[in-house]
Amino acid sequence: MVLTSQQQSDVKDKITDCLQDANFLATLAKYVADLVADKLANKFQELSDKTEMQSQRMDALEKENNSLTLRLSNMEQRSRSNRLRFFGVRDIENDELTAGIAQISTTKMKMRPADIRIDYFYRIAGASCQIEYCTLFIDG
């Protein structure tokens, strides 16, 4: 649709009047501000929800980490509590050494044979061949 110059002038005057009308400008500004505020509120809520979810996840991971740290500490304590170091054990074959450690445990340490289970033993690196290290699990 083509406007005549008079129609163009009338439209221009109406637009100018609207732009100079304080009430119209206030209404337009309020409308734009409300749109921006709504978008910001939605984005803020989205970020707030995401932050809350991450915070809950972090709390759960911290709780799991604390639990695993405690379990690891308990396991380390338990593994150390069942180990004995024997000095001066003769350099003999493994089968005889197992029997010798079991005999020392029953005679000198007054342990019941049923409570003794020798899982493994080995020499300490750099030590003389007379020193043995034995992991002795005490069940009782």
mmCIF file of C-alpha atoms in Angstrom:
data_model
loop_
_atom_site.group_PDB
_atom_site.id
_atom_site.type_symbol
_atom_site.label_atom_id
_atom_site.label_comp_id
_atom_site.label_asym_id
_atom_site.label_seq_id
_atom_site.Cartn_x
_atom_site.Cartn_y
_atom_site.Cartn_z
ATOM 1 C CA MET A 1 0.000 0.000 0.000
ATOM 2 C CA VAL A 2 1.369 3.327 -1.071
ATOM 3 C CA LEU A 3 0.729 6.369 1.107
ATOM 4 C CA THR A 4 0.215 9.806 -0.248
ATOM 5 C CA SER A 5 2.435 12.600 1.029
ATOM 6 C CA GLN A 6 -0.455 13.884 3.164
ATOM 7 C CA GLN A 7 -0.928 10.435 4.705
ATOM 8 C CA GLN A 8 2.805 10.145 5.305
ATOM 9 C CA SER A 9 2.788 13.532 7.006
ATOM 10 C CA ASP A 10 -0.187 12.529 9.187
ATOM 11 C CA VAL A 11 1.526 9.273 10.246
ATOM 12 C CA LYS A 12 4.722 11.182 11.004
ATOM 13 C CA ASP A 13 2.801 13.696 13.124
ATOM 14 C CA LYS A 14 1.017 10.912 15.062
ATOM 15 C CA ILE A 15 4.318 9.134 15.756
ATOM 16 C CA THR A 16 5.903 12.410 16.846
ATOM 17 C CA ASP A 17 2.952 13.119 19.126
ATOM 18 C CA CYS A 18 3.222 9.623 20.648
ATOM 19 C CA LEU A 19 6.960 9.967 21.219
ATOM 20 C CA GLN A 20 6.454 13.320 22.881
ATOM 21 C CA ASP A 21 3.612 12.038 25.072
ATOM 22 C CA ALA A 22 5.092 11.315 28.528
ATOM 23 C CA ASN A 23 2.346 8.836 29.381
ATOM 24 C CA PHE A 24 3.022 6.781 26.238
ATOM 25 C CA LEU A 25 6.773 6.790 26.880
ATOM 26 C CA ALA A 26 6.251 5.752 30.513
ATOM 27 C CA THR A 27 3.995 2.898 29.418
ATOM 28 C CA LEU A 28 6.514 1.784 26.767
ATOM 29 C CA ALA A 29 9.416 1.977 29.238
ATOM 30 C CA LYS A 30 7.449 -0.004 31.841
ATOM 31 C CA TYR A 31 6.597 -2.673 29.267
ATOM 32 C CA VAL A 32 10.247 -3.049 28.200
ATOM 33 C CA ALA A 33 11.425 -3.041 31.833
ATOM 34 C CA ASP A 34 8.888 -5.743 32.720
ATOM 35 C CA LEU A 35 10.068 -7.908 29.804
ATOM 36 C CA VAL A 36 13.708 -7.547 30.852
ATOM 37 C CA ALA A 37 12.853 -8.166 34.523
ATOM 38 C CA ASP A 38 10.914 -11.341 33.637
ATOM 39 C CA LYS A 39 13.808 -12.689 31.554
ATOM 40 C CA LEU A 40 16.290 -11.859 34.314
ATOM 41 C CA ALA A 41 14.075 -13.467 36.966
ATOM 42 C CA ASN A 42 13.770 -16.636 34.876
ATOM 43 C CA LYS A 43 17.533 -16.768 34.313
ATOM 44 C CA PHE A 44 18.211 -16.095 38.010
ATOM 45 C CA GLN A 45 15.826 -18.892 39.044
ATOM 46 C CA GLU A 46 17.449 -21.276 36.564
ATOM 47 C CA LEU A 47 20.925 -20.456 37.890
ATOM 48 C CA SER A 48 19.707 -20.669 41.486
ATOM 49 C CA ASP A 49 18.241 -24.139 40.876
ATOM 50 C CA LYS A 50 21.441 -25.258 39.161
ATOM 51 C CA THR A 51 23.546 -23.905 42.041
ATOM 52 C CA GLU A 52 21.357 -25.685 44.602
ATOM 53 C CA MET A 53 21.647 -28.944 42.674
ATOM 54 C CA GLN A 54 25.445 -28.592 42.455
ATOM 55 C CA SER A 55 25.601 -27.736 46.154
ATOM 56 C CA GLN A 56 23.635 -30.870 47.048
ATOM 57 C CA ARG A 57 25.868 -32.935 44.767
ATOM 58 C CA MET A 58 28.977 -31.434 46.367
ATOM 59 C CA ASP A 59 27.608 -32.158 49.862
ATOM 60 C CA ALA A 60 26.924 -35.768 48.873
ATOM 61 C CA LEU A 61 30.422 -36.116 47.404
ATOM 62 C CA GLU A 62 32.000 -34.598 50.530
ATOM 63 C CA LYS A 63 30.025 -37.025 52.694
ATOM 64 C CA GLU A 64 31.119 -39.943 50.505
ATOM 65 C CA ASN A 65 34.721 -38.696 50.579
ATOM 66 C CA ASN A 66 34.667 -38.469 54.387
ATOM 67 C CA SER A 67 33.198 -41.958 54.609
ATOM 68 C CA LEU A 68 35.809 -43.388 52.240
ATOM 69 C CA THR A 69 38.607 -41.577 54.073
ATOM 70 C CA LEU A 70 37.423 -43.083 57.349
ATOM 71 C CA ARG A 71 37.179 -46.556 55.791
ATOM 72 C CA LEU A 72 40.675 -46.227 54.347
ATOM 73 C CA SER A 73 42.038 -45.087 57.693
ATOM 74 C CA ASN A 74 40.348 -48.023 59.441
ATOM 75 C CA MET A 75 41.717 -50.445 56.859
ATOM 76 C CA GLU A 76 45.224 -49.030 57.267
ATOM 77 C CA GLN A 77 44.959 -49.297 61.049
ATOM 78 C CA ARG A 78 43.689 -52.873 60.800
ATOM 79 C CA SER A 79 46.409 -53.911 58.386
ATOM 80 C CA ARG A 80 49.067 -52.500 60.712
ATOM 81 C CA SER A 81 47.549 -54.091 63.797
ATOM 82 C CA ASN A 82 47.944 -57.630 62.456
ATOM 83 C CA ARG A 83 51.599 -57.383 61.480
ATOM 84 C CA LEU A 84 54.486 -58.535 63.594
ATOM 85 C CA ARG A 85 58.192 -58.124 63.040
ATOM 86 C CA PHE A 86 60.429 -60.973 64.111
ATOM 87 C CA PHE A 87 64.152 -60.431 64.542
ATOM 88 C CA GLY A 88 66.809 -63.107 64.621
ATOM 89 C CA VAL A 89 64.895 -65.775 62.716
ATOM 90 C CA ARG A 90 67.293 -68.237 61.092
ATOM 91 C CA ASP A 91 67.614 -68.253 57.309
ATOM 92 C CA ILE A 92 65.732 -71.473 56.505
ATOM 93 C CA GLU A 93 63.242 -72.732 53.926
ATOM 94 C CA ASN A 94 59.758 -71.186 53.821
ATOM 95 C CA ASP A 95 57.902 -74.276 55.102
ATOM 96 C CA GLU A 96 60.220 -74.628 58.072
ATOM 97 C CA LEU A 97 60.074 -70.879 58.665
ATOM 98 C CA THR A 98 56.261 -70.950 58.797
ATOM 99 C CA ALA A 99 56.375 -73.747 61.354
ATOM 100 C CA GLY A 100 59.064 -71.905 63.319
ATOM 101 C CA ILE A 101 57.036 -68.676 63.461
ATOM 102 C CA ALA A 102 53.952 -70.645 64.526
ATOM 103 C CA GLN A 103 55.974 -72.346 67.273
ATOM 104 C CA ILE A 104 57.348 -69.000 68.525
ATOM 105 C CA SER A 105 53.810 -67.593 68.517
ATOM 106 C CA THR A 106 52.443 -70.457 70.614
ATOM 107 C CA THR A 107 55.337 -70.895 73.051
ATOM 108 C CA LYS A 108 56.677 -67.400 73.584
ATOM 109 C CA MET A 109 53.555 -65.326 72.847
ATOM 110 C CA LYS A 110 51.102 -67.779 74.455
ATOM 111 C CA MET A 111 48.775 -67.808 71.458
ATOM 112 C CA ARG A 112 46.447 -70.661 70.622
ATOM 113 C CA PRO A 113 47.409 -72.485 67.412
ATOM 114 C CA ALA A 114 43.827 -72.074 66.152
ATOM 115 C CA ASP A 115 44.205 -68.277 66.346
ATOM 116 C CA ILE A 116 47.309 -68.159 64.170
ATOM 117 C CA ARG A 117 47.244 -67.820 60.399
ATOM 118 C CA ILE A 118 50.466 -66.776 58.707
ATOM 119 C CA ASP A 119 49.435 -65.261 55.415
ATOM 120 C CA TYR A 120 52.844 -64.274 54.065
ATOM 121 C CA PHE A 121 56.293 -63.161 55.128
ATOM 122 C CA TYR A 122 59.291 -61.562 53.468
ATOM 123 C CA ARG A 123 62.709 -60.129 54.200
ATOM 124 C CA ILE A 124 63.032 -56.438 54.865
ATOM 125 C CA ALA A 125 65.017 -54.815 52.066
ATOM 126 C CA GLY A 126 68.569 -53.966 53.079
ATOM 127 C CA ALA A 127 68.414 -56.008 56.284
ATOM 128 C CA SER A 128 70.651 -58.937 57.076
ATOM 129 C CA CYS A 129 69.394 -62.373 56.124
ATOM 130 C CA GLN A 130 68.741 -63.110 59.799
ATOM 131 C CA ILE A 131 65.807 -60.643 60.023
ATOM 132 C CA GLU A 132 62.397 -61.642 58.703
ATOM 133 C CA TYR A 133 59.151 -59.738 58.497
ATOM 134 C CA CYS A 134 56.001 -61.760 58.944
ATOM 135 C CA THR A 135 52.380 -60.838 58.530
ATOM 136 C CA LEU A 136 50.644 -62.850 61.182
ATOM 137 C CA PHE A 137 46.869 -62.637 61.230
ATOM 138 C CA ILE A 138 45.473 -63.153 64.684
ATOM 139 C CA ASP A 139 41.866 -64.296 64.493
ATOM 140 C CA GLY A 140 41.116 -64.461 68.206
#
